PDB file of C-alpha atoms (C1' of nucleotides) in Angstrom:
ATOM      1  CA  UNK R 226     -18.200  33.797 -71.241  1.00 61.00           C
ATOM      2  CA  UNK R 227     -18.652  33.051 -67.642  1.00 92.00           C
ATOM      3  CA  UNK R 228     -21.417  34.202 -65.351  1.00 95.00           C
ATOM      4  CA  UNK R 229     -23.392  31.676 -63.337  1.00 96.00           C
ATOM      5  CA  UNK R 230     -25.248  30.085 -66.289  1.00 95.00           C
ATOM      6  CA  UNK R 231     -22.054  29.679 -68.305  1.00 95.00           C
ATOM      7  CA  UNK R 232     -20.175  28.218 -65.348  1.00 96.00           C
ATOM      8  CA  UNK R 233     -23.080  25.859 -64.690  1.00 96.00           C
ATOM      9  CA  UNK R 234     -22.993  24.824 -68.348  1.00 95.00           C
ATOM     10  CA  UNK R 235     -19.263  24.148 -68.128  1.00 95.00           C
ATOM     11  CA  UNK R 236     -19.742  22.154 -64.930  1.00 97.00           C
ATOM     12  CA  UNK R 237     -22.435  20.010 -66.538  1.00 95.00           C
ATOM     13  CA  UNK R 238     -20.048  19.266 -69.360  1.00 95.00           C
ATOM     14  CA  UNK R 239     -17.110  18.418 -67.130  1.00 96.00           C
ATOM     15  CA  UNK R 240     -18.774  16.397 -64.400  1.00 97.00           C
ATOM     16  CA  UNK R 241     -19.827  13.345 -66.451  1.00 97.00           C
ATOM     17  CA  UNK R 242     -16.306  13.051 -67.837  1.00 97.00           C
ATOM     18  CA  UNK R 243     -14.384  13.688 -64.616  1.00 98.00           C
ATOM     19  CA  UNK R 244     -16.439  12.543 -61.620  1.00 98.00           C
ATOM     20  CA  UNK R 245     -15.282   9.180 -60.355  1.00 98.00           C
ATOM     21  CA  UNK R 246     -12.206   9.238 -62.595  1.00 98.00           C
ATOM     22  CA  UNK R 247      -8.580   9.087 -61.589  1.00 98.00           C
ATOM     23  CA  UNK R 248      -6.602  12.007 -62.967  1.00 98.00           C
ATOM     24  CA  UNK R 249      -3.722  10.126 -64.534  1.00 98.00           C
ATOM     25  CA  UNK R 250      -1.851  13.304 -65.296  1.00 98.00           C
ATOM     26  CA  UNK R 251      -2.400  16.911 -64.236  1.00 98.00           C
ATOM     27  CA  UNK R 252      -0.291  19.555 -65.941  1.00 98.00           C
ATOM     28  CA  UNK R 253       0.120  23.252 -65.197  1.00 98.00           C
ATOM     29  CA  UNK R 254       1.901  24.897 -68.095  1.00 98.00           C
ATOM     30  CA  UNK R 255       2.257  28.297 -66.445  1.00 97.00           C
ATOM     31  CA  UNK R 256       3.312  29.228 -62.890  1.00 97.00           C
ATOM     32  CA  UNK R 257       0.388  31.551 -62.297  1.00 97.00           C
ATOM     33  CA  UNK R 258      -2.891  32.842 -63.634  1.00 97.00           C
ATOM     34  CA  UNK R 259      -4.624  35.538 -61.576  1.00 96.00           C
ATOM     35  CA  UNK R 260      -2.963  33.910 -58.579  1.00 96.00           C
ATOM     36  CA  UNK R 261      -0.037  31.517 -58.278  1.00 97.00           C
ATOM     37  CA  UNK R 262      -0.647  27.894 -59.126  1.00 97.00           C
ATOM     38  CA  UNK R 263       0.553  25.674 -56.290  1.00 97.00           C
ATOM     39  CA  UNK R 264       4.068  24.392 -57.115  1.00 97.00           C
ATOM     40  CA  UNK R 265       2.828  20.950 -56.035  1.00 98.00           C
ATOM     41  CA  UNK R 266      -0.260  21.139 -58.292  1.00 98.00           C
ATOM     42  CA  UNK R 267       0.808  18.432 -60.729  1.00 98.00           C
ATOM     43  CA  UNK R 268       2.189  16.137 -58.076  1.00 98.00           C
ATOM     44  CA  UNK R 269      -0.851  16.540 -55.831  1.00 98.00           C
ATOM     45  CA  UNK R 270      -3.487  15.818 -58.461  1.00 98.00           C
ATOM     46  CA  UNK R 271      -1.729  13.276 -60.658  1.00 98.00           C
ATOM     47  CA  UNK R 272      -3.037   9.896 -59.532  1.00 98.00           C
ATOM     48  CA  UNK R 273      -5.870  11.389 -57.461  1.00 98.00           C
ATOM     49  CA  UNK R 274      -9.470  10.273 -57.852  1.00 98.00           C
ATOM     50  CA  UNK R 275     -11.998  13.040 -58.381  1.00 98.00           C
ATOM     51  CA  UNK R 276     -15.055  12.109 -56.349  1.00 98.00           C
ATOM     52  CA  UNK R 277     -17.326  15.139 -56.693  1.00 98.00           C
ATOM     53  CA  UNK R 278     -17.670  18.372 -58.655  1.00 98.00           C
ATOM     54  CA  UNK R 279     -19.983  21.252 -57.919  1.00 98.00           C
ATOM     55  CA  UNK R 280     -20.447  24.961 -58.539  1.00 98.00           C
ATOM     56  CA  UNK R 281     -20.423  27.723 -55.938  1.00 98.00           C
ATOM     57  CA  UNK R 282     -21.184  31.108 -57.495  1.00 98.00           C
ATOM     58  CA  UNK R 283     -18.825  31.327 -60.480  1.00 97.00           C
ATOM     59  CA  UNK R 284     -16.376  28.842 -58.996  1.00 98.00           C
ATOM     60  CA  UNK R 285     -16.135  25.171 -59.881  1.00 98.00           C
ATOM     61  CA  UNK R 286     -14.936  22.973 -57.024  1.00 98.00           C
ATOM     62  CA  UNK R 287     -13.410  19.542 -57.550  1.00 98.00           C
ATOM     63  CA  UNK R 288     -13.185  17.284 -54.507  1.00 98.00           C
ATOM     64  CA  UNK R 289     -10.606  14.521 -54.595  1.00 98.00           C
ATOM     65  CA  UNK R 290     -10.637  11.308 -52.603  1.00 98.00           C
ATOM     66  CA  UNK R 291      -7.389  12.345 -50.936  1.00 98.00           C
ATOM     67  CA  UNK R 292      -9.110  15.214 -49.123  1.00 98.00           C
ATOM     68  CA  UNK R 293      -7.729  17.923 -51.356  1.00 98.00           C
ATOM     69  CA  UNK R 294      -9.925  20.121 -53.544  1.00 98.00           C
ATOM     70  CA  UNK R 295      -9.233  22.309 -56.543  1.00 98.00           C
ATOM     71  CA  UNK R 296     -11.085  25.587 -57.000  1.00 98.00           C
ATOM     72  CA  UNK R 297     -11.417  26.786 -60.601  1.00 98.00           C
ATOM     73  CA  UNK R 298     -12.555  30.192 -61.823  1.00 98.00           C
ATOM     74  CA  UNK R 299     -12.850  31.105 -65.485  1.00 97.00           C
ATOM     75  CA  UNK R 300     -12.330  34.853 -65.132  1.00 96.00           C
ATOM     76  CA  UNK R 301     -13.392  36.765 -68.239  1.00 95.00           C
ATOM     77  CA  UNK R 302     -11.974  34.608 -70.990  1.00 94.00           C
ATOM     78  CA  UNK R 303     -11.543  31.173 -69.400  1.00 95.00           C
ATOM     79  CA  UNK R 304     -12.753  28.172 -71.362  1.00 95.00           C
ATOM     80  CA  UNK R 305     -12.842  24.447 -70.798  1.00 96.00           C
ATOM     81  CA  UNK R 306     -12.680  22.022 -73.671  1.00 95.00           C
ATOM     82  CA  UNK R 307     -12.898  18.267 -73.535  1.00 95.00           C
ATOM     83  CA  UNK R 308     -11.193  15.988 -75.981  1.00 94.00           C
ATOM     84  CA  UNK R 309     -12.860  12.642 -75.562  1.00 92.00           C
ATOM     85  CA  UNK R 310     -10.642   9.592 -75.718  1.00 84.00           C
ATOM     86  CA  UNK R 311      -7.896  11.601 -77.417  1.00 82.00           C
ATOM     87  CA  UNK R 312      -4.936   9.626 -78.720  1.00 83.00           C
ATOM     88  CA  UNK R 313      -2.406  11.046 -79.164  1.00 89.00           C
ATOM     89  CA  UNK R 314      -2.712  13.990 -76.780  1.00 89.00           C
ATOM     90  CA  UNK R 315      -4.238  17.068 -78.423  1.00 93.00           C
ATOM     91  CA  UNK R 316      -1.633  19.595 -79.477  1.00 95.00           C
ATOM     92  CA  UNK R 317      -1.273  22.365 -76.960  1.00 95.00           C
ATOM     93  CA  UNK R 318      -2.911  25.568 -78.147  1.00 95.00           C
ATOM     94  CA  UNK R 319      -2.006  29.135 -77.316  1.00 95.00           C
ATOM     95  CA  UNK R 320      -3.241  30.015 -73.799  1.00 96.00           C
ATOM     96  CA  UNK R 321      -3.835  26.406 -72.788  1.00 97.00           C
ATOM     97  CA  UNK R 322      -2.706  26.688 -69.165  1.00 98.00           C
ATOM     98  CA  UNK R 323      -3.887  23.566 -67.343  1.00 98.00           C
ATOM     99  CA  UNK R 324      -4.542  20.056 -68.651  1.00 98.00           C
ATOM    100  CA  UNK R 325      -6.009  16.924 -67.087  1.00 98.00           C
ATOM    101  CA  UNK R 326      -5.899  13.407 -68.497  1.00 97.00           C
ATOM    102  CA  UNK R 327      -8.317  10.896 -67.005  1.00 97.00           C
ATOM    103  CA  UNK R 328      -7.978   7.141 -66.689  1.00 97.00           C
ATOM    104  CA  UNK R 329     -10.496   6.860 -69.519  1.00 96.00           C
ATOM    105  CA  UNK R 330      -8.182   8.745 -71.850  1.00 96.00           C
ATOM    106  CA  UNK R 331     -10.163  12.000 -71.925  1.00 96.00           C
ATOM    107  CA  UNK R 332      -8.298  15.303 -71.946  1.00 97.00           C
ATOM    108  CA  UNK R 333      -9.713  18.345 -70.171  1.00 97.00           C
ATOM    109  CA  UNK R 334      -8.083  21.636 -71.123  1.00 97.00           C
ATOM    110  CA  UNK R 335      -8.334  25.017 -69.392  1.00 97.00           C
ATOM    111  CA  UNK R 336      -7.597  27.848 -71.809  1.00 96.00           C
ATOM    112  CA  UNK R 337      -7.628  31.476 -70.692  1.00 96.00           C
ATOM    113  CA  UNK R 338      -6.255  34.218 -72.921  1.00 95.00           C
ATOM    114  CA  UNK R 339      -6.514  37.035 -70.407  1.00 96.00           C
ATOM    115  CA  UNK R 340      -5.451  34.952 -67.409  1.00 96.00           C
ATOM    116  CA  UNK R 341      -8.018  36.494 -65.085  1.00 97.00           C
ATOM    117  CA  UNK R 342      -9.023  32.958 -64.145  1.00 97.00           C
ATOM    118  CA  UNK R 343      -7.446  30.840 -61.439  1.00 98.00           C
ATOM    119  CA  UNK R 344      -7.035  27.319 -60.169  1.00 98.00           C
ATOM    120  CA  UNK R 345      -5.918  26.715 -56.620  1.00 98.00           C
ATOM    121  CA  UNK R 346      -5.659  23.850 -54.182  1.00 98.00           C
ATOM    122  CA  UNK R 347      -7.359  23.753 -50.797  1.00 97.00           C
ATOM    123  CA  UNK R 348      -8.273  21.136 -48.204  1.00 98.00           C
ATOM    124  CA  UNK R 349     -11.792  19.900 -48.907  1.00 98.00           C
ATOM    125  CA  UNK R 350     -12.775  20.774 -45.351  1.00 98.00           C
ATOM    126  CA  UNK R 351     -11.658  24.375 -45.775  1.00 97.00           C
ATOM    127  CA  UNK R 352     -13.582  25.261 -48.919  1.00 97.00           C
ATOM    128  CA  UNK R 353     -16.376  27.179 -47.223  1.00 96.00           C
ATOM    129  CA  UNK R 354     -13.983  29.263 -45.154  1.00 96.00           C
ATOM    130  CA  UNK R 355     -11.546  29.919 -47.956  1.00 97.00           C
ATOM    131  CA  UNK R 356     -10.989  33.625 -48.621  1.00 96.00           C
ATOM    132  CA  UNK R 357     -12.292  33.271 -52.182  1.00 97.00           C
ATOM    133  CA  UNK R 358     -15.544  31.663 -51.073  1.00 97.00           C
ATOM    134  CA  UNK R 359     -16.408  32.699 -47.548  1.00 95.00           C
ATOM    135  CA  UNK R 360     -17.882  36.164 -48.221  1.00 96.00           C
ATOM    136  CA  UNK R 361     -19.974  35.155 -51.214  1.00 97.00           C
ATOM    137  CA  UNK R 362     -23.706  35.709 -50.825  1.00 97.00           C
ATOM    138  CA  UNK R 363     -26.474  33.134 -51.257  1.00 97.00           C
ATOM    139  CA  UNK R 364     -26.915  31.078 -54.392  1.00 98.00           C
ATOM    140  CA  UNK R 365     -29.715  32.765 -56.348  1.00 98.00           C
ATOM    141  CA  UNK R 366     -31.223  29.407 -57.306  1.00 98.00           C
ATOM    142  CA  UNK R 367     -31.045  28.050 -53.771  1.00 97.00           C
ATOM    143  CA  UNK R 368     -33.301  28.251 -50.724  1.00 96.00           C
ATOM    144  CA  UNK R 369     -31.146  30.797 -48.901  1.00 96.00           C
ATOM    145  CA  UNK R 370     -31.983  33.518 -51.412  1.00 97.00           C
ATOM    146  CA  UNK R 371     -35.273  35.309 -50.907  1.00 97.00           C
ATOM    147  CA  UNK R 372     -36.809  38.786 -50.837  1.00 97.00           C
ATOM    148  CA  UNK R 373     -35.969  39.255 -47.189  1.00 97.00           C
ATOM    149  CA  UNK R 374     -32.251  38.666 -47.700  1.00 97.00           C
ATOM    150  CA  UNK R 375     -32.168  40.761 -50.849  1.00 97.00           C
ATOM    151  CA  UNK R 376     -34.019  43.624 -49.213  1.00 97.00           C
ATOM    152  CA  UNK R 377     -31.675  43.622 -46.236  1.00 97.00           C
ATOM    153  CA  UNK R 378     -28.731  43.818 -48.624  1.00 97.00           C
ATOM    154  CA  UNK R 379     -30.194  46.560 -50.795  1.00 97.00           C
ATOM    155  CA  UNK R 380     -31.382  48.753 -47.935  1.00 96.00           C
ATOM    156  CA  UNK R 381     -27.899  49.401 -46.645  1.00 95.00           C
ATOM    157  CA  UNK R 382     -26.428  50.354 -50.002  1.00 96.00           C
ATOM    158  CA  UNK R 383     -26.362  53.767 -51.582  1.00 95.00           C
ATOM    159  CA  UNK R 384     -24.620  52.530 -54.722  1.00 95.00           C
ATOM    160  CA  UNK R 385     -26.608  52.047 -57.938  1.00 96.00           C
ATOM    161  CA  UNK R 386     -28.727  48.890 -58.043  1.00 97.00           C
ATOM    162  CA  UNK R 387     -26.623  47.757 -61.007  1.00 97.00           C
ATOM    163  CA  UNK R 388     -23.461  47.843 -58.908  1.00 97.00           C
ATOM    164  CA  UNK R 389     -25.176  46.233 -55.922  1.00 97.00           C
ATOM    165  CA  UNK R 390     -26.369  43.229 -57.936  1.00 97.00           C
ATOM    166  CA  UNK R 391     -22.882  42.773 -59.370  1.00 97.00           C
ATOM    167  CA  UNK R 392     -21.499  42.548 -55.832  1.00 97.00           C
ATOM    168  CA  UNK R 393     -21.007  38.841 -55.120  1.00 97.00           C
ATOM    169  CA  UNK R 394     -21.456  39.462 -51.397  1.00 97.00           C
ATOM    170  CA  UNK R 395     -25.102  40.356 -51.952  1.00 97.00           C
ATOM    171  CA  UNK R 396     -26.048  37.502 -54.241  1.00 97.00           C
ATOM    172  CA  UNK R 397     -23.792  34.984 -55.979  1.00 97.00           C
ATOM    173  CA  UNK R 398     -23.192  34.490 -59.657  1.00 97.00           C
ATOM    174  CA  UNK R 399     -24.667  37.516 -61.381  1.00 97.00           C
ATOM    175  CA  UNK R 400     -22.464  39.365 -63.870  1.00 96.00           C
ATOM    176  CA  UNK R 401     -22.863  42.217 -66.301  1.00 96.00           C
ATOM    177  CA  UNK R 402     -25.150  40.494 -68.786  1.00 96.00           C
ATOM    178  CA  UNK R 403     -27.639  38.980 -66.381  1.00 96.00           C
ATOM    179  CA  UNK R 404     -27.876  42.080 -64.204  1.00 97.00           C
ATOM    180  CA  UNK R 405     -28.812  44.128 -67.280  1.00 97.00           C
ATOM    181  CA  UNK R 406     -31.412  41.554 -68.297  1.00 97.00           C
ATOM    182  CA  UNK R 407     -32.796  41.328 -64.773  1.00 98.00           C
ATOM    183  CA  UNK R 408     -33.212  45.077 -64.359  1.00 98.00           C
ATOM    184  CA  UNK R 409     -34.970  45.392 -67.700  1.00 98.00           C
ATOM    185  CA  UNK R 410     -37.492  42.711 -66.747  1.00 98.00           C
ATOM    186  CA  UNK R 411     -37.986  44.369 -63.364  1.00 98.00           C
ATOM    187  CA  UNK R 412     -38.449  47.851 -64.873  1.00 98.00           C
ATOM    188  CA  UNK R 413     -35.714  49.292 -62.663  1.00 98.00           C
ATOM    189  CA  UNK R 414     -33.239  51.859 -63.971  1.00 97.00           C
ATOM    190  CA  UNK R 415     -29.650  50.641 -63.444  1.00 97.00           C
ATOM    191  CA  UNK R 416     -28.618  53.984 -61.917  1.00 96.00           C
ATOM    192  CA  UNK R 417     -31.317  53.939 -59.238  1.00 96.00           C
ATOM    193  CA  UNK R 418     -29.896  53.817 -55.752  1.00 96.00           C
ATOM    194  CA  UNK R 419     -30.132  50.315 -54.299  1.00 97.00           C
ATOM    195  CA  UNK R 420     -31.766  51.598 -51.116  1.00 97.00           C
ATOM    196  CA  UNK R 421     -34.496  53.254 -53.201  1.00 97.00           C
ATOM    197  CA  UNK R 422     -35.700  49.985 -54.663  1.00 97.00           C
ATOM    198  CA  UNK R 423     -39.074  49.359 -53.059  1.00 97.00           C
ATOM    199  CA  UNK R 424     -40.146  46.329 -51.072  1.00 97.00           C
ATOM    200  CA  UNK R 425     -42.511  45.317 -53.833  1.00 98.00           C
ATOM    201  CA  UNK R 426     -39.827  45.666 -56.502  1.00 98.00           C
ATOM    202  CA  UNK R 427     -37.450  43.609 -54.381  1.00 98.00           C
ATOM    203  CA  UNK R 428     -40.056  40.874 -54.116  1.00 98.00           C
ATOM    204  CA  UNK R 429     -40.363  40.892 -57.897  1.00 98.00           C
ATOM    205  CA  UNK R 430     -36.612  40.848 -58.397  1.00 98.00           C
ATOM    206  CA  UNK R 431     -36.155  37.470 -56.736  1.00 98.00           C
ATOM    207  CA  UNK R 432     -38.197  35.400 -59.202  1.00 98.00           C
ATOM    208  CA  UNK R 433     -36.926  37.499 -62.104  1.00 98.00           C
ATOM    209  CA  UNK R 434     -33.315  36.733 -61.196  1.00 98.00           C
ATOM    210  CA  UNK R 435     -34.204  33.065 -60.879  1.00 98.00           C
ATOM    211  CA  UNK R 436     -36.036  33.041 -64.208  1.00 98.00           C
ATOM    212  CA  UNK R 437     -33.293  34.800 -66.138  1.00 97.00           C
ATOM    213  CA  UNK R 438     -30.627  32.436 -64.813  1.00 97.00           C
ATOM    214  CA  UNK R 439     -32.763  29.326 -65.251  1.00 97.00           C
ATOM    215  CA  UNK R 440     -33.636  30.229 -68.823  1.00 96.00           C
ATOM    216  CA  UNK R 441     -29.992  30.957 -69.605  1.00 95.00           C
ATOM    217  CA  UNK R 442     -28.864  27.629 -68.159  1.00 95.00           C
ATOM    218  CA  UNK R 443     -31.516  25.831 -70.205  1.00 94.00           C
ATOM    219  CA  UNK R 444     -30.125  27.569 -73.297  1.00 91.00           C
ATOM    220  CA  UNK R 445     -26.598  26.383 -72.546  1.00 87.00           C
ATOM    221  CA  UNK R 446     -25.492  29.861 -71.451  1.00 89.00           C
ATOM    222  CA  UNK R 447     -24.561  32.792 -73.652  1.00 89.00           C
ATOM    223  CA  UNK R 448     -21.882  32.739 -76.312  1.00 86.00           C
ATOM    224  CA  UNK R 449     -20.364  36.110 -77.116  1.00 80.00           C
ATOM    225  CA  UNK R 450     -17.360  34.805 -78.948  1.00 70.00           C
ATOM    226  CA  UNK R 451     -16.028  31.324 -79.483  1.00 63.00           C
ATOM    227  CA  UNK R 452     -17.787  28.556 -77.608  1.00 61.00           C
ATOM    228  CA  UNK R 453     -19.536  28.227 -74.275  1.00 67.00           C
ATOM    229  CA  UNK R 454     -19.852  24.503 -73.822  1.00 83.00           C
ATOM    230  CA  UNK R 455     -17.060  22.044 -73.254  1.00 82.00           C
ATOM    231  CA  UNK R 456     -17.970  20.197 -76.425  1.00 84.00           C
ATOM    232  CA  UNK R 457     -17.478  23.336 -78.510  1.00 84.00           C
ATOM    233  CA  UNK R 458     -21.225  23.749 -78.988  1.00 86.00           C
ATOM    234  CA  UNK R 459     -22.579  27.259 -78.731  1.00 87.00           C
ATOM    235  CA  UNK R 460     -24.870  28.451 -75.991  1.00 89.00           C
ATOM    236  CA  UNK R 461     -27.768  30.380 -77.454  1.00 90.00           C
ATOM    237  CA  UNK R 462     -29.163  32.616 -74.716  1.00 90.00           C
ATOM    238  CA  UNK R 463     -27.472  35.602 -76.412  1.00 91.00           C
ATOM    239  CA  UNK R 464     -30.260  35.478 -78.990  1.00 89.00           C
ATOM    240  CA  UNK R 465     -32.700  36.222 -76.202  1.00 89.00           C
ATOM    241  CA  UNK R 466     -30.976  39.273 -74.759  1.00 94.00           C
ATOM    242  CA  UNK R 467     -33.442  42.094 -74.183  1.00 95.00           C
ATOM    243  CA  UNK R 468     -30.850  44.783 -73.545  1.00 96.00           C
ATOM    244  CA  UNK R 469     -27.282  43.515 -73.393  1.00 95.00           C
ATOM    245  CA  UNK R 470     -25.296  44.686 -76.416  1.00 94.00           C
ATOM    246  CA  UNK R 471     -28.417  46.203 -78.005  1.00 95.00           C
ATOM    247  CA  UNK R 472     -27.592  49.924 -77.796  1.00 95.00           C
ATOM    248  CA  UNK R 473     -29.634  51.875 -80.345  1.00 94.00           C
ATOM    249  CA  UNK R 474     -31.950  48.939 -81.061  1.00 94.00           C
ATOM    250  CA  UNK R 475     -35.658  48.861 -80.292  1.00 96.00           C
ATOM    251  CA  UNK R 476     -36.881  48.018 -76.816  1.00 96.00           C
ATOM    252  CA  UNK R 477     -38.621  44.652 -77.025  1.00 96.00           C
ATOM    253  CA  UNK R 478     -41.315  45.498 -74.511  1.00 96.00           C
ATOM    254  CA  UNK R 479     -44.857  45.282 -75.939  1.00 94.00           C
ATOM    255  CA  UNK R 480     -45.886  48.690 -77.294  1.00 95.00           C
ATOM    256  CA  UNK R 481     -42.659  50.487 -76.296  1.00 97.00           C
ATOM    257  CA  UNK R 482     -41.148  52.645 -79.032  1.00 96.00           C
ATOM    258  CA  UNK R 483     -37.952  53.607 -77.196  1.00 96.00           C
ATOM    259  CA  UNK R 484     -34.443  52.463 -78.046  1.00 96.00           C
ATOM    260  CA  UNK R 485     -31.945  50.778 -75.733  1.00 96.00           C
ATOM    261  CA  UNK R 486     -29.395  53.134 -74.201  1.00 95.00           C
ATOM    262  CA  UNK R 487     -25.894  52.443 -72.923  1.00 95.00           C
ATOM    263  CA  UNK R 488     -24.305  54.113 -69.931  1.00 95.00           C
ATOM    264  CA  UNK R 489     -21.084  53.310 -68.090  1.00 93.00           C
ATOM    265  CA  UNK R 490     -21.240  52.452 -64.385  1.00 93.00           C
ATOM    266  CA  UNK R 491     -18.161  51.436 -62.415  1.00 87.00           C
ATOM    267  CA  UNK R 492     -16.329  51.067 -65.695  1.00 87.00           C
ATOM    268  CA  UNK R 493     -18.850  48.617 -67.135  1.00 94.00           C
ATOM    269  CA  UNK R 494     -21.539  49.065 -69.741  1.00 95.00           C
ATOM    270  CA  UNK R 495     -25.143  49.078 -68.624  1.00 96.00           C
ATOM    271  CA  UNK R 496     -27.887  48.687 -71.211  1.00 96.00           C
ATOM    272  CA  UNK R 497     -31.441  49.744 -70.434  1.00 97.00           C
ATOM    273  CA  UNK R 498     -34.681  51.129 -71.822  1.00 97.00           C
ATOM    274  CA  UNK R 499     -35.225  54.749 -70.738  1.00 96.00           C
ATOM    275  CA  UNK R 500     -39.020  54.342 -70.965  1.00 97.00           C
ATOM    276  CA  UNK R 501     -39.481  50.981 -69.293  1.00 97.00           C
ATOM    277  CA  UNK R 502     -36.894  51.362 -66.545  1.00 97.00           C
ATOM    278  CA  UNK R 503     -37.335  54.068 -63.930  1.00 96.00           C
TER     279      UNK R 503
ATOM    280  C1'  DC V 240     -17.023  49.853 -43.827  1.00 85.71           C
ATOM    281  C1'  DG V 241     -19.014  51.912 -48.312  1.00 85.71           C
ATOM    282  C1'  DG V 242     -18.019  53.475 -52.718  1.00 85.71           C
ATOM    283  C1'  DC V 243     -15.201  54.344 -56.680  1.00 85.71           C
ATOM    284  C1'  DC V 244     -11.333  53.620 -59.811  1.00 85.71           C
ATOM    285  C1'  DA V 245      -7.402  51.477 -61.669  1.00 85.71           C
ATOM    286  C1'  DA V 246      -5.201  47.448 -62.485  1.00 85.71           C
ATOM    287  C1'  DC V 247      -4.558  42.752 -63.899  1.00 85.71           C
ATOM    288  C1'  DC V 248      -3.906  40.741 -69.556  1.00 85.71           C
ATOM    289  C1'  DT V 249      -4.858  39.606 -74.378  1.00 85.71           C
ATOM    290  C1'  DG V 250      -7.734  39.844 -78.315  1.00 85.71           C
ATOM    291  C1'  DT V 251     -10.874  42.024 -81.536  1.00 85.71           C
ATOM    292  C1'  DG V 252     -13.180  45.358 -84.143  1.00 85.71           C
ATOM    293  C1'  DC V 253     -13.589  49.887 -85.820  1.00 85.71           C
ATOM    294  C1'  DG V 254     -12.273  54.522 -87.613  1.00 85.71           C
ATOM    295  C1'  DC V 255      -8.765  56.763 -90.023  1.00 85.71           C
TER     296       DC V 255
ATOM    297  C1'  DT N 252      -2.454  47.070 -94.633  1.00 85.71           C
ATOM    298  C1'  DG N 253      -1.426  49.202 -90.384  1.00 85.71           C
ATOM    299  C1'  DC N 254      -2.050  52.023 -86.179  1.00 85.71           C
ATOM    300  C1'  DG N 255      -4.347  53.589 -82.171  1.00 85.71           C
ATOM    301  C1'  DC N 256      -8.165  53.377 -79.393  1.00 85.71           C
ATOM    302  C1'  DA N 257     -12.271  51.507 -77.152  1.00 85.71           C
ATOM    303  C1'  DC N 258     -14.085  47.704 -75.283  1.00 85.71           C
ATOM    304  C1'  DA N 259     -14.774  42.741 -73.561  1.00 85.71           C
ATOM    305  C1'  DG N 260     -18.541  37.759 -69.671  1.00 85.71           C
ATOM    306  C1'  DG N 261     -14.522  39.272 -63.322  1.00 85.71           C
ATOM    307  C1'  DT N 262     -12.298  40.441 -59.189  1.00 85.71           C
ATOM    308  C1'  DT N 263      -9.589  43.049 -55.969  1.00 85.71           C
ATOM    309  C1'  DG N 264      -6.308  46.371 -53.811  1.00 85.71           C
ATOM    310  C1'  DG N 265      -5.775  50.960 -52.694  1.00 85.71           C
ATOM    311  C1'  DC N 266      -7.526  55.375 -51.783  1.00 85.71           C
ATOM    312  C1'  DC N 267     -10.906  58.775 -49.992  1.00 85.71           C
TER     313       DC N 267
END
DNA sequence: CGGCCAACCTGTGCGC
DNA sequence: TGCGCACAGGTTGGCC
């Protein structure tokens, strides 16, 4: 599920239910996900008031009034579901790892089959310098991201452009799906060396990245299996994929008669049109 | 440091 | 129906 648009969708579902609320009960049902869950997790957050939630790259940050923050990452298979005003408590499902109950009686459940996700505690003042966050590049939808920054990042890399755009140090939040979609719109072959992407192409990439992400957020993200939104509703951007998962199908570019190809780069599938992307 | 691969872990879908 | 394999939206540690 979770690249930037999916995480943003999850955040927008969680924030109205959690911001301003006291977490009456926080439960961690497992000792660790990708990293250890703080042994004091339940004690620290139970009774704490959540004052603000926001997204940084693919991380969701929850600031509590006490000065502690929780950093949440959904990994590959992480999902959040909200059970509004649930009484009695919803039965715990397989792979439900963390649960919050608010003072309004809403349950928030973090489920993650593969356990590549994480939830850690950190002082609110130390978020930006935390090892998970500090090296992340600019937010693609923010003011810090522009052609100049992107060009500087691409020029010093000899890796394929596909790999470079997946690197969170260069730009935050892109994952396999949205890099494939971006490169198709930009007409750039995923195997092209990053430092061979021209200045003009780099200038085009910036608004393309913004457009792809903005459109995906507006669609509620992409749903590959199960649900994307906290309510259980499906995102629907997957119906607008130009390349991702479309190996052997027709290129959607006007007048192009080629079919979408799949190659493997750094152990991940890349989908592209051999005619449109050079 | 840059670049590449394996590893983390479970589930699903497909060919036989 | 069952088995084995390939593959899945992310990140990182270890090795050239």
